[in-house]
mmCIF file of C-alpha atoms and ligand atoms in Angstrom:
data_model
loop_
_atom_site.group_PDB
_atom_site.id
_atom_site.type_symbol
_atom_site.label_atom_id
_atom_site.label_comp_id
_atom_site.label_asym_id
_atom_site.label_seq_id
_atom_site.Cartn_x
_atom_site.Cartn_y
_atom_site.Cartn_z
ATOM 1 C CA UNK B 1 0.000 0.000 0.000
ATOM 2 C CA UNK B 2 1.540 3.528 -0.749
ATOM 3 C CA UNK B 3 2.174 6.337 1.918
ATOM 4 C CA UNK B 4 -1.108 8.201 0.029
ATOM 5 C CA UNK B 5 -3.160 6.039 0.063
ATOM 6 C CA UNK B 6 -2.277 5.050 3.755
ATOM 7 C CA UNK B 7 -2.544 8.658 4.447
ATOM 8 C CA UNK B 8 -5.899 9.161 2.812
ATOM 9 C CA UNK B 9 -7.286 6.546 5.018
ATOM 10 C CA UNK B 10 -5.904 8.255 8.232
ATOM 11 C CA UNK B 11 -7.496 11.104 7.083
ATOM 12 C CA UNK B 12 -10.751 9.835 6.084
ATOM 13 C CA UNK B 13 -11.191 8.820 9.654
ATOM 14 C CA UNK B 14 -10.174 11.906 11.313
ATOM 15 C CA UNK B 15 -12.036 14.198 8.964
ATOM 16 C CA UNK B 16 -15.502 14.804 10.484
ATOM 17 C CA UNK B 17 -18.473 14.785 7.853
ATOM 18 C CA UNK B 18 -19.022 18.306 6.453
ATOM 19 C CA UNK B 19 -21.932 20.101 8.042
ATOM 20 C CA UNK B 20 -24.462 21.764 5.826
ATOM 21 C CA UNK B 21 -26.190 25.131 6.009
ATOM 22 C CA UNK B 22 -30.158 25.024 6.211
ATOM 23 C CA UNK B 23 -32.033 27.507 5.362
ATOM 24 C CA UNK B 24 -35.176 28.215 7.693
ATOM 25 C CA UNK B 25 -37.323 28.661 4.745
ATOM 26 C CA UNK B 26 -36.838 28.883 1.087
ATOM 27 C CA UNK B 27 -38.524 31.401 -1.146
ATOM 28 C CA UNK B 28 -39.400 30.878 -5.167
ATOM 29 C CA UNK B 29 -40.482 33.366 -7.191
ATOM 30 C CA UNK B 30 -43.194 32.617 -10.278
ATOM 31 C CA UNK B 31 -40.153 33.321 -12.580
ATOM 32 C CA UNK B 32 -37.516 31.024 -10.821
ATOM 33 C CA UNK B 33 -40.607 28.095 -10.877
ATOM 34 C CA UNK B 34 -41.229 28.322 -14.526
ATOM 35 C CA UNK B 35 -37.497 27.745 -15.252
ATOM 36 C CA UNK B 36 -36.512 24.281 -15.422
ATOM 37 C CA UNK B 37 -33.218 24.562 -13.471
ATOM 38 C CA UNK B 38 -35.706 26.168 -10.763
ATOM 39 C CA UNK B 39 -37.582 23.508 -10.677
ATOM 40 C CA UNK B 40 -34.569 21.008 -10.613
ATOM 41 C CA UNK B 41 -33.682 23.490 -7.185
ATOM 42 C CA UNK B 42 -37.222 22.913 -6.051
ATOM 43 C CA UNK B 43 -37.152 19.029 -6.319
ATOM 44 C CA UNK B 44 -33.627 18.976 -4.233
ATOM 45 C CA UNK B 45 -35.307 20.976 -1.855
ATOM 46 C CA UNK B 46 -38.204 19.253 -1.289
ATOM 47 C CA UNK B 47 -35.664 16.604 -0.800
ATOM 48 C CA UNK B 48 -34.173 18.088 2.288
ATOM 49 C CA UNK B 49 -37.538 18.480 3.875
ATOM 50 C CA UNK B 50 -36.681 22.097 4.000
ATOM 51 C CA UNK B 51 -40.309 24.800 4.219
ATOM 52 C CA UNK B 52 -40.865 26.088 0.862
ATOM 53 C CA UNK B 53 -43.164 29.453 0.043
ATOM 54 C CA UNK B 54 -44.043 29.956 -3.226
ATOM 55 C CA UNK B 55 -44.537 33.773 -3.479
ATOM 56 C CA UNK B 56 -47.186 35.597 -5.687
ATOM 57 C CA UNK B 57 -44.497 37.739 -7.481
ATOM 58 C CA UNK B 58 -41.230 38.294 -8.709
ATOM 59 C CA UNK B 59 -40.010 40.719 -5.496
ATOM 60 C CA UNK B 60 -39.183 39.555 -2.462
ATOM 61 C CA UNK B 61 -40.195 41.460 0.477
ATOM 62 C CA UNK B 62 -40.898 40.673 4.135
ATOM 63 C CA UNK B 63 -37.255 40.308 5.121
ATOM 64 C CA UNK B 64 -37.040 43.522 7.115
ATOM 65 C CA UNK B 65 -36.734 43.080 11.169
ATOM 66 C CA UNK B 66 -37.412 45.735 13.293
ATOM 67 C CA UNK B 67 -33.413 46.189 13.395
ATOM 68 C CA UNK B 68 -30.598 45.907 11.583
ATOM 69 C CA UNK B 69 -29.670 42.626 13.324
ATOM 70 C CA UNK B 70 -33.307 41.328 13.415
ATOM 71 C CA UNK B 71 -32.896 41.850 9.416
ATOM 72 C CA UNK B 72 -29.740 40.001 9.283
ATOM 73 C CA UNK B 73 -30.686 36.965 11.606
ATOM 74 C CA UNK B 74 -34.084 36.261 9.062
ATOM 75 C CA UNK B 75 -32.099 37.278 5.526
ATOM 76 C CA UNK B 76 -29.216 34.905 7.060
ATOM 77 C CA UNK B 77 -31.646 31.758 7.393
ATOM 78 C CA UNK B 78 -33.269 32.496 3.780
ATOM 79 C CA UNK B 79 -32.615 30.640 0.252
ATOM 80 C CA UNK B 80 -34.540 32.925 -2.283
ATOM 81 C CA UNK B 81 -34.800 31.249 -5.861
ATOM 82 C CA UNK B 82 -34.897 34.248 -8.276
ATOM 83 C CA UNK B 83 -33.870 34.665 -11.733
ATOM 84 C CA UNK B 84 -30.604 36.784 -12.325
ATOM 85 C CA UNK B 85 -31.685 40.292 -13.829
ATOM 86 C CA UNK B 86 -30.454 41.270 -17.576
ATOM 87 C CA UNK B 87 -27.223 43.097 -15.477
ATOM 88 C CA UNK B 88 -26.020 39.738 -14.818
ATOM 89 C CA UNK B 89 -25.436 39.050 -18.512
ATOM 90 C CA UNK B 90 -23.374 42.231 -18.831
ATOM 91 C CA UNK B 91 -19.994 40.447 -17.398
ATOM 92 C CA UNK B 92 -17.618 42.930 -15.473
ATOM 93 C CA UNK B 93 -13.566 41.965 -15.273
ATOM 94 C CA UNK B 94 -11.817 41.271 -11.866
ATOM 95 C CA UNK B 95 -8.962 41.789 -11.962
ATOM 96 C CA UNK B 96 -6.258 40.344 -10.480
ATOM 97 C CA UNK B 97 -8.175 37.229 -10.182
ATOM 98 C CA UNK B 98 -9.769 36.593 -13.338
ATOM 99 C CA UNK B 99 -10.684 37.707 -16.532
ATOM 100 C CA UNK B 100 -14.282 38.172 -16.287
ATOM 101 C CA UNK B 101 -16.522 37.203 -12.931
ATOM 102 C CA UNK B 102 -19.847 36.157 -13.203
ATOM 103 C CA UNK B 103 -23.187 34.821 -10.834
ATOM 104 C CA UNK B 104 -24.334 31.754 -10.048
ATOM 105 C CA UNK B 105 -26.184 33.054 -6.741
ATOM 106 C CA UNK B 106 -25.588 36.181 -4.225
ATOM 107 C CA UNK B 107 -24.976 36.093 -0.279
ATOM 108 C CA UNK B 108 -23.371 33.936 1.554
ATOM 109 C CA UNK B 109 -24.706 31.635 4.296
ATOM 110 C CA UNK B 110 -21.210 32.140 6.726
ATOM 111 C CA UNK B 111 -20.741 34.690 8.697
ATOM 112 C CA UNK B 112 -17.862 36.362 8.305
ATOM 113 C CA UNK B 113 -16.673 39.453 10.028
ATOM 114 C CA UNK B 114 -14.633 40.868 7.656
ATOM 115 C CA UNK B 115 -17.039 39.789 4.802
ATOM 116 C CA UNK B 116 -16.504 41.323 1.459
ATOM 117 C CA UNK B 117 -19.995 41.231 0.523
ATOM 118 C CA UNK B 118 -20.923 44.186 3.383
ATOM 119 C CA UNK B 119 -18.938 46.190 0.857
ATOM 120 C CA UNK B 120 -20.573 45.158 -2.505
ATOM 121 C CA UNK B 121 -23.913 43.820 -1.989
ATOM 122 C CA UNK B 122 -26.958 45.882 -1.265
ATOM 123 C CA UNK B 123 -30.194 45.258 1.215
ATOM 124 C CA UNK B 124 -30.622 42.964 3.377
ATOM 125 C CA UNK B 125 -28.043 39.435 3.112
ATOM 126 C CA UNK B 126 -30.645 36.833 1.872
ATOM 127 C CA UNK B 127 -29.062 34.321 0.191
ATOM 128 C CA UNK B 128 -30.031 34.602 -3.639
ATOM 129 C CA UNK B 129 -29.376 31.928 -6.065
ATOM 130 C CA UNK B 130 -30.075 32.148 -9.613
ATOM 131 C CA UNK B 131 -32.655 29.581 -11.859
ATOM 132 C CA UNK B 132 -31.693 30.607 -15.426
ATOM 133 C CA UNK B 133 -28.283 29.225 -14.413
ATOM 134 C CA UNK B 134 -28.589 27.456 -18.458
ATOM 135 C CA UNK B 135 -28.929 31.157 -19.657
ATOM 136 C CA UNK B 136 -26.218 32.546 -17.368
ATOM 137 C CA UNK B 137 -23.712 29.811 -18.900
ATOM 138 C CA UNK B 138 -24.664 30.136 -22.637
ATOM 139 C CA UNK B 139 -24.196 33.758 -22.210
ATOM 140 C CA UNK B 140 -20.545 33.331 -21.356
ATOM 141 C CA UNK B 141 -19.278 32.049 -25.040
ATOM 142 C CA UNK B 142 -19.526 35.930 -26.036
ATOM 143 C CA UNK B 143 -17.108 36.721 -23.621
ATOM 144 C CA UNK B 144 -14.368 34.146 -24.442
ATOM 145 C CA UNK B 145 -11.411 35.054 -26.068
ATOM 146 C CA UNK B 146 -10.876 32.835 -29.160
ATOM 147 C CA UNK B 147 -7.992 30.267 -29.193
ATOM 148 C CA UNK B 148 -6.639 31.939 -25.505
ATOM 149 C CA UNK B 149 -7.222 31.168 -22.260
ATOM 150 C CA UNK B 150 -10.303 33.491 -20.777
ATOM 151 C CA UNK B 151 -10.878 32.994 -16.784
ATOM 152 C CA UNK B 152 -14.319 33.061 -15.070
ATOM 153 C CA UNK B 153 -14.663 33.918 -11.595
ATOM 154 C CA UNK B 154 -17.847 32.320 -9.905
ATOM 155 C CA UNK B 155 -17.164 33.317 -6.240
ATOM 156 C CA UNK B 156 -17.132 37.232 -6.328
ATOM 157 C CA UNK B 157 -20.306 37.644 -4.856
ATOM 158 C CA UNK B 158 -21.217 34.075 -2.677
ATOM 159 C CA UNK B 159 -19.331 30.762 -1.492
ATOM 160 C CA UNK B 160 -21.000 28.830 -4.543
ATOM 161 C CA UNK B 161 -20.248 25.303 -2.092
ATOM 162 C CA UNK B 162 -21.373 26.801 0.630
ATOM 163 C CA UNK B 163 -25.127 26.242 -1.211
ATOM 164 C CA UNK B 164 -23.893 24.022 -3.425
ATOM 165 C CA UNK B 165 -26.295 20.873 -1.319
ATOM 166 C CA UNK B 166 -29.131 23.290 -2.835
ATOM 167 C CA UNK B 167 -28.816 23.779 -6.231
ATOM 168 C CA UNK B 168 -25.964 21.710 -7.960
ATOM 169 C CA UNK B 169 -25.403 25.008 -9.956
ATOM 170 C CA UNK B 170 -21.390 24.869 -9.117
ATOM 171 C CA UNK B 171 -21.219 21.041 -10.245
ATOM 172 C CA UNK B 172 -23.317 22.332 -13.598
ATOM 173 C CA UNK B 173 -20.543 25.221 -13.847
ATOM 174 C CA UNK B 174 -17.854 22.843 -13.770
ATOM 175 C CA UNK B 175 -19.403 20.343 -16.404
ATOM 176 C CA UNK B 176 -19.791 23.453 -18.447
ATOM 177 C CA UNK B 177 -16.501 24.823 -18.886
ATOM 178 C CA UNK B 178 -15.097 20.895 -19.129
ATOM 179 C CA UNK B 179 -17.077 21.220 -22.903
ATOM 180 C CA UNK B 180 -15.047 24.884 -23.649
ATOM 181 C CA UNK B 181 -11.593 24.995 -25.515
ATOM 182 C CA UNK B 182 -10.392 28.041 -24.105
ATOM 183 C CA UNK B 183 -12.880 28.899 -21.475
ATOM 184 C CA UNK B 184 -11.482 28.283 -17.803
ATOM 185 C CA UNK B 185 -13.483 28.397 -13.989
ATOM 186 C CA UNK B 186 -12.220 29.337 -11.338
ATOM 187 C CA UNK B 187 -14.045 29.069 -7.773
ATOM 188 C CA UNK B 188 -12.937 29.668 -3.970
ATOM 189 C CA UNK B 189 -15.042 28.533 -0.706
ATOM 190 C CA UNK B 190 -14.539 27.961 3.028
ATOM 191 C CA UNK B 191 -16.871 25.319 3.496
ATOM 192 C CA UNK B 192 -15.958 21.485 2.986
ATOM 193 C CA UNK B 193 -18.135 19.351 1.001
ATOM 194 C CA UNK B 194 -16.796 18.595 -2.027
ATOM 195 C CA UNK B 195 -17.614 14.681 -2.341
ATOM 196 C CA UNK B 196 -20.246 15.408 -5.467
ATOM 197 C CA UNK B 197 -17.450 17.108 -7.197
ATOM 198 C CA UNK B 198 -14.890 14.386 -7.623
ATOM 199 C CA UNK B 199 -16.184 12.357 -10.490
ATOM 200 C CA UNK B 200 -17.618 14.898 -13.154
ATOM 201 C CA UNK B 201 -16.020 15.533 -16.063
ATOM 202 C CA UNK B 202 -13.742 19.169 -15.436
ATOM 203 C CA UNK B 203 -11.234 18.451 -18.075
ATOM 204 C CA UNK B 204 -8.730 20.569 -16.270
ATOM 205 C CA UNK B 205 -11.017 23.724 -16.706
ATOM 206 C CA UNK B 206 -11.900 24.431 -13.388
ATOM 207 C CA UNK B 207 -9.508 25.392 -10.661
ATOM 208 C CA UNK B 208 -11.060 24.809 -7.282
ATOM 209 C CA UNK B 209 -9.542 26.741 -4.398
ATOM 210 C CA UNK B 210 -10.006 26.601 -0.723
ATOM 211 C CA UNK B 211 -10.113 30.095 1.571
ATOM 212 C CA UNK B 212 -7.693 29.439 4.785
ATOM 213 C CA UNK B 213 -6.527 31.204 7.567
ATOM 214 C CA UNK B 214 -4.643 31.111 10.953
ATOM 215 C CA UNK B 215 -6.643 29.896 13.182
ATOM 216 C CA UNK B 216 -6.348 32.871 15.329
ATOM 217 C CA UNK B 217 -8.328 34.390 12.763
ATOM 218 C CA UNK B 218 -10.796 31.701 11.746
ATOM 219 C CA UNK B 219 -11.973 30.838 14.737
ATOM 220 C CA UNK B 220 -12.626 33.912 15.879
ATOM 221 C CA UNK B 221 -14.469 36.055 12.699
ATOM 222 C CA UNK B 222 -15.395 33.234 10.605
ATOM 223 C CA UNK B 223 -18.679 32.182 11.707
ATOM 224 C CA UNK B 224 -20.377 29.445 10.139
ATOM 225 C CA UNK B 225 -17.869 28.282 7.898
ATOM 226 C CA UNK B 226 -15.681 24.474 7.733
ATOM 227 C CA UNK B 227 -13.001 24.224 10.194
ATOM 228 C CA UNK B 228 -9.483 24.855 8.396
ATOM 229 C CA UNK B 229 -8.681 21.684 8.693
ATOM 230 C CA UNK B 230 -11.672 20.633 7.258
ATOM 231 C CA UNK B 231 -11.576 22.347 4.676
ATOM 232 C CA UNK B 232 -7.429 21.769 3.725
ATOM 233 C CA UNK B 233 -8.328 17.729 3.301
ATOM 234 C CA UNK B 234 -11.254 18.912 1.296
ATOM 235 C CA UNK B 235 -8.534 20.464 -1.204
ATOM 236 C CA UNK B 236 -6.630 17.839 -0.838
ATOM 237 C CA UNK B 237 -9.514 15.108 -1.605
ATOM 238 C CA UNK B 238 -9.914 17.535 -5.024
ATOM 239 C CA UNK B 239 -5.904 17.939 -5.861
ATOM 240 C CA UNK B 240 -5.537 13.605 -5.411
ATOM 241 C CA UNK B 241 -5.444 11.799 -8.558
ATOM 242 C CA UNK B 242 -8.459 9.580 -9.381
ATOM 243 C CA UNK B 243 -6.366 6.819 -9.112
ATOM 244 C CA UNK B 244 -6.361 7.477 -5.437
ATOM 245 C CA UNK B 245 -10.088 8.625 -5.343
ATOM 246 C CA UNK B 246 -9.595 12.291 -5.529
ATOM 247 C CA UNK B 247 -10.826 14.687 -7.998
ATOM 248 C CA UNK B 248 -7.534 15.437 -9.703
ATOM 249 C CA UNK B 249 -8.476 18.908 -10.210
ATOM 250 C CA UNK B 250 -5.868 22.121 -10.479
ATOM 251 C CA UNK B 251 -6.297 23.528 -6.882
ATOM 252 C CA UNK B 252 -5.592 26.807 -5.578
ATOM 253 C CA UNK B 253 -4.905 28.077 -1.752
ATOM 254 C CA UNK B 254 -6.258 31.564 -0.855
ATOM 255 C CA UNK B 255 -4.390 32.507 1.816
ATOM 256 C CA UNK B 256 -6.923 35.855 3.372
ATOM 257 C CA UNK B 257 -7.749 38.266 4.940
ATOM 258 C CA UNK B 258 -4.017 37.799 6.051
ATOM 259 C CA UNK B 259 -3.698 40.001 9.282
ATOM 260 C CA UNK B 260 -1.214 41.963 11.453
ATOM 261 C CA UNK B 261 -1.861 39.501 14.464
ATOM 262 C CA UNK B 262 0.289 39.342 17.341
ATOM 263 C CA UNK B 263 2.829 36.790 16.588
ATOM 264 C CA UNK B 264 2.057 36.785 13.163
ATOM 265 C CA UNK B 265 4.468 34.557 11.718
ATOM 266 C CA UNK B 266 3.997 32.207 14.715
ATOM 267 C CA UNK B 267 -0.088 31.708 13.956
ATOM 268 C CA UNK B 268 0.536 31.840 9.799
ATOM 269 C CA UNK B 269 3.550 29.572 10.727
ATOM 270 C CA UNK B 270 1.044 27.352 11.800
ATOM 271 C CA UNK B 271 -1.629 27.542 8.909
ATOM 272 C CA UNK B 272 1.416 26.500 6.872
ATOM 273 C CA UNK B 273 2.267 23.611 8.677
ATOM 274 C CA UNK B 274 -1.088 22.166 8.404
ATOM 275 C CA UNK B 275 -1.177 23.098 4.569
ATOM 276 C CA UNK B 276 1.976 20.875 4.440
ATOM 277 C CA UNK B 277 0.300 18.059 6.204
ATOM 278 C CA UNK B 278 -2.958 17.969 3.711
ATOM 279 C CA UNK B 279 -1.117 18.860 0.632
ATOM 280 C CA UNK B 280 1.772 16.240 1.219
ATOM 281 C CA UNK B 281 2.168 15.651 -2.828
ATOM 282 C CA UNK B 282 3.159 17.328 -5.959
ATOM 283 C CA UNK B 283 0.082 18.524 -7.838
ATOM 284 C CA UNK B 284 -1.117 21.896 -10.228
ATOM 285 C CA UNK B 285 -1.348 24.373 -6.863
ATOM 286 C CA UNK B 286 -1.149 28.111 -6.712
ATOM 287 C CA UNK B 287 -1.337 30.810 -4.112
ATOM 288 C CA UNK B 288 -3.147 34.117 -3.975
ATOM 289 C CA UNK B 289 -2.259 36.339 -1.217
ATOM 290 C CA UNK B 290 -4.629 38.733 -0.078
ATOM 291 C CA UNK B 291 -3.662 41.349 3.008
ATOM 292 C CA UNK B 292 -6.898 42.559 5.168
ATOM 293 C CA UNK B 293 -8.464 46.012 4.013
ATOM 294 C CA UNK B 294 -11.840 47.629 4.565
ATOM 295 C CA UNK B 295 -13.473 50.221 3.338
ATOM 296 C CA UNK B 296 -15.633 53.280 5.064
ATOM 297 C CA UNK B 297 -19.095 51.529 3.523
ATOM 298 C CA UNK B 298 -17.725 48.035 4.274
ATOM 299 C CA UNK B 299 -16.411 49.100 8.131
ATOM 300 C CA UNK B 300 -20.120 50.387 8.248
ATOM 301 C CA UNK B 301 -22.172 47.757 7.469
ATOM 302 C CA UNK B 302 -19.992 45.146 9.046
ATOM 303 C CA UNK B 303 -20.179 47.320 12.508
ATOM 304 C CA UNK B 304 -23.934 46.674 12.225
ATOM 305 C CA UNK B 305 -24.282 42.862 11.655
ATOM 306 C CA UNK B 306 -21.271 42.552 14.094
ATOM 307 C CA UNK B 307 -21.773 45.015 16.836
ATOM 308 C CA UNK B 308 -19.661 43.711 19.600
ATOM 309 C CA UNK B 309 -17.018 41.932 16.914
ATOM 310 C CA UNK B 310 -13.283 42.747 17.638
ATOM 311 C CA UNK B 311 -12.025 42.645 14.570
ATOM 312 C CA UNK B 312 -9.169 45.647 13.836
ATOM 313 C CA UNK B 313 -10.856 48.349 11.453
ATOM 314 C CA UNK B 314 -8.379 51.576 13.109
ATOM 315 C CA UNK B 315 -8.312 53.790 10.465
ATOM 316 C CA UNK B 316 -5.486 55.481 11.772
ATOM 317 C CA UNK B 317 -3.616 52.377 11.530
ATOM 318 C CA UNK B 318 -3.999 52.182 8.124
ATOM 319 C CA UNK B 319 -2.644 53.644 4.927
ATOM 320 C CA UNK B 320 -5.528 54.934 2.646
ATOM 321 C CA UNK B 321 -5.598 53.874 -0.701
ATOM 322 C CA UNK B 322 -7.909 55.331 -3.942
ATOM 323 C CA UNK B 323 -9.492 52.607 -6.045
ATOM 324 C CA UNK B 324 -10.755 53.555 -10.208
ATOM 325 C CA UNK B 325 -13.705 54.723 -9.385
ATOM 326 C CA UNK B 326 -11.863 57.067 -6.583
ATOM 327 C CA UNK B 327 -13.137 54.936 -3.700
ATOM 328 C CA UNK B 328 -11.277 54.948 -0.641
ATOM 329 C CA UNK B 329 -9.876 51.231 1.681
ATOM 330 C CA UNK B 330 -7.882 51.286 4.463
ATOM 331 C CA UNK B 331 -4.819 48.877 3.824
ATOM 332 C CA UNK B 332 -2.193 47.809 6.181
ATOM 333 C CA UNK B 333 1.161 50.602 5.736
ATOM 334 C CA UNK B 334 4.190 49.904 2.934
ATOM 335 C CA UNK B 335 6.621 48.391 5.758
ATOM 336 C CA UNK B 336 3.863 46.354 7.114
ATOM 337 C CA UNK B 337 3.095 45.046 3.384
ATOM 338 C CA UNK B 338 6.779 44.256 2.343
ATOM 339 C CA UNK B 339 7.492 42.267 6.061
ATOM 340 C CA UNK B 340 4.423 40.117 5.485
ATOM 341 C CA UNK B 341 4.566 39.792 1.854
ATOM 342 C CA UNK B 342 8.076 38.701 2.206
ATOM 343 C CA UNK B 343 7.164 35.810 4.999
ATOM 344 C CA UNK B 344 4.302 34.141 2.836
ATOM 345 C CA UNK B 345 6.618 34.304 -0.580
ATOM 346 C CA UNK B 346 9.250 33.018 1.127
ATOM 347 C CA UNK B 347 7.538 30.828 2.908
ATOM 348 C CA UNK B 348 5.904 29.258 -0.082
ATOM 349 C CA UNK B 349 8.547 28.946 -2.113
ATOM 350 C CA UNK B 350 10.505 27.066 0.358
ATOM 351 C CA UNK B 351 7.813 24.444 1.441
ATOM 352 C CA UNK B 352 6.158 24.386 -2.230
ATOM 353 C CA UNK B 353 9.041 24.706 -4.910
ATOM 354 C CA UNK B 354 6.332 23.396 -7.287
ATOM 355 C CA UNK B 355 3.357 25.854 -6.829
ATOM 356 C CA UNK B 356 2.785 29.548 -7.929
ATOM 357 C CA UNK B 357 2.191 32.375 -6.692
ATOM 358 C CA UNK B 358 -0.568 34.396 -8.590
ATOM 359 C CA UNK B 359 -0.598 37.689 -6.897
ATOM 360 C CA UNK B 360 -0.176 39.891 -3.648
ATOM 361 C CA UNK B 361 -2.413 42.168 -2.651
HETATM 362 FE FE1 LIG G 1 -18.350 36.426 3.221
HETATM 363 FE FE2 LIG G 1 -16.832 34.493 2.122
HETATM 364 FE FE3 LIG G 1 -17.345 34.479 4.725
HETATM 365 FE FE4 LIG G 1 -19.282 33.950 3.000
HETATM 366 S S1 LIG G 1 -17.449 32.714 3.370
HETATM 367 S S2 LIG G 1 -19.442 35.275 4.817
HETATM 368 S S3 LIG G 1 -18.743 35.319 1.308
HETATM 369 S S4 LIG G 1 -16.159 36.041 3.581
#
């Protein structure tokens, strides 16, 4: 028997089974029903036993608490099925991560206290996922660039596994892009359950990565998401070849909201120590490094769905930096930068001479 496949089995019986989010009720609108990957939502649904409302038109409304936080705890615990407006066929780039991003639902069911959506979504955080998904996809040919490589981003505005239980929208994604010649996925989560994803047919389209942190960090502002180590063997069960019953996908580590703990390179010391442990083997594995900003809207809405959260957001602390659209985020200072930057390059070069680095930001 080899050391993987002795390993695997170690792992499979330390690994606890991935916990799913359930929503408290689910929501359809008339247009979502008469859509038949609605109604394939619907039927996986009814599956779970989960309370369905099937609502009299194409708005939803009702999600408002008599607070903030009242308005967060119901949106939280709601799956809306709506269909994507004509916007979402408009694709925008994004830069550095991918060529083009696009939306298979919006909201997230974690709770995050940094989240990035506070920043970019409006209203209340319902959980929104899309049933013209068919539409969504055959729209994405126009943007491709012929006979090059043209990335999609899928996880811009949710955790598309976090809900994945739901729909099966990320596993359609996935088959998808395994039928393009130069179109390429790219997806990023922080939840764990990836079993339905091993066997479909990816054809080395679709990079899956995993969103880790220190568990200084996790544990403490990442509510409702996998445990890290949870969620490193779930990269790990997607890097392994099929020979060894992974998914042999290209895999990616996101290594953010990487903060100015204290200790810092004892706690990220750490986080790399258990990436070593899960990703033991040679395989197609990059990096994206991602330092913790905020921004005057995001520090806003985040104070109200966190109120007593101690997460940093001193802007005086911070360097200020201007985005296109003259925007403002708070960013750590140059000095700070360069001395982390430098740990987590050097860092990864050293333990993982094979991967790359895509970016630092
Ligand atoms: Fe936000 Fe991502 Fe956390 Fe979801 S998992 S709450 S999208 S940061």
């Amino acid at each position: 028997m080899t050391n993987t496949l002795l390993d695997n089995q170690k792992i499979e019986s330390e690994t606890p089974k991935p916990r799913l989010w359930m929503p408290e009720q689910v929501l359809f609108t008339p247009a979502a029903l008469a859509e038949p990957w609605g109604q394939k939502i619907k039927q996986r649904v009814e599956s779970l036993n989960l309370p369905i409302q099937e609502l009299s038109a194409n708005r939803i409304t009702g999600i408002r608490g008599e607070t903030e936080r009242e308005t967060y705890n119901v949106a939280k615990r709601t799956l809306a099925v709506v269909n994507a407006p004509p916007s979402a066929f408009k694709l925008s780039p994004i830069p550095p991560s991918a060529d083009w991003q696009f939306h298979l639902a919006e909201g997230c069911p974690a709770h995050c206290q940094y989240c990035y959506l506070a920043g970019s979504l409006q209203g209340p955080p319902i959980i929104r996922v899309f049933a013209n998904l068919p539409q969504i996809l055959d729209n994405l040919k126009s943007f491709e660039r012929p006979k090059e490589e043209t990335s999609f981003e899928v996880s811009c505005y949710t955790d598309p596994l976090g809900i994945e239980h739901l729909t099966g929208s990320l596993a359609e994604c996935i088959r998808y892009f395994g039928t393009r010649s130069d179109g390429y996925l790219r997806w990023v989560s922080k939840f764990d359950a990836v079993e339905q994803l091993l066997d479909l047919p990816h054809n080395n389209h679709t990079r899956c990565r995993i969103s880790v942190n220190a568990e200084s960090v996790s544990g403490r502002f990442e509510g409702g998401t996998a445990p890290v180590k949870s969620r490193l063997q779930a990269l790990r069960k997607l890097a392994l070849p099929r020979s060894q019953g992974g998914g042999e996908y290209p895999v990616g580590l996101v290594i953010a909201p990487i903060m100015l703990l204290d200790d810092w390179e004892l706690h990220y010391t750490r986080l790399f120590d258990l990436i070593s442990e899960a990703i033991n083997f040679e395989c197609d594995l990059t990096f994206e490094l991602i330092s913790h900003r905020f921004t005057p809207g995001s520090k806003e809405v985040l104070q109200t769905w966190y109120p007593s959260s101690k997460l940093d957001m001193n802007e005086e602390t911070r360097s200020t930096k201007r985005n296109k659209f003259g925007g403002t985020k708070y960013v750590y200072d140059t000095d700070t930068m360069k001395k982390l930057r430098r740990f987590f390059e050097s860092e990864i070069q050293r333990r993982y001479p094979f991967a790359r680095i895509l970016y630092w930001t």
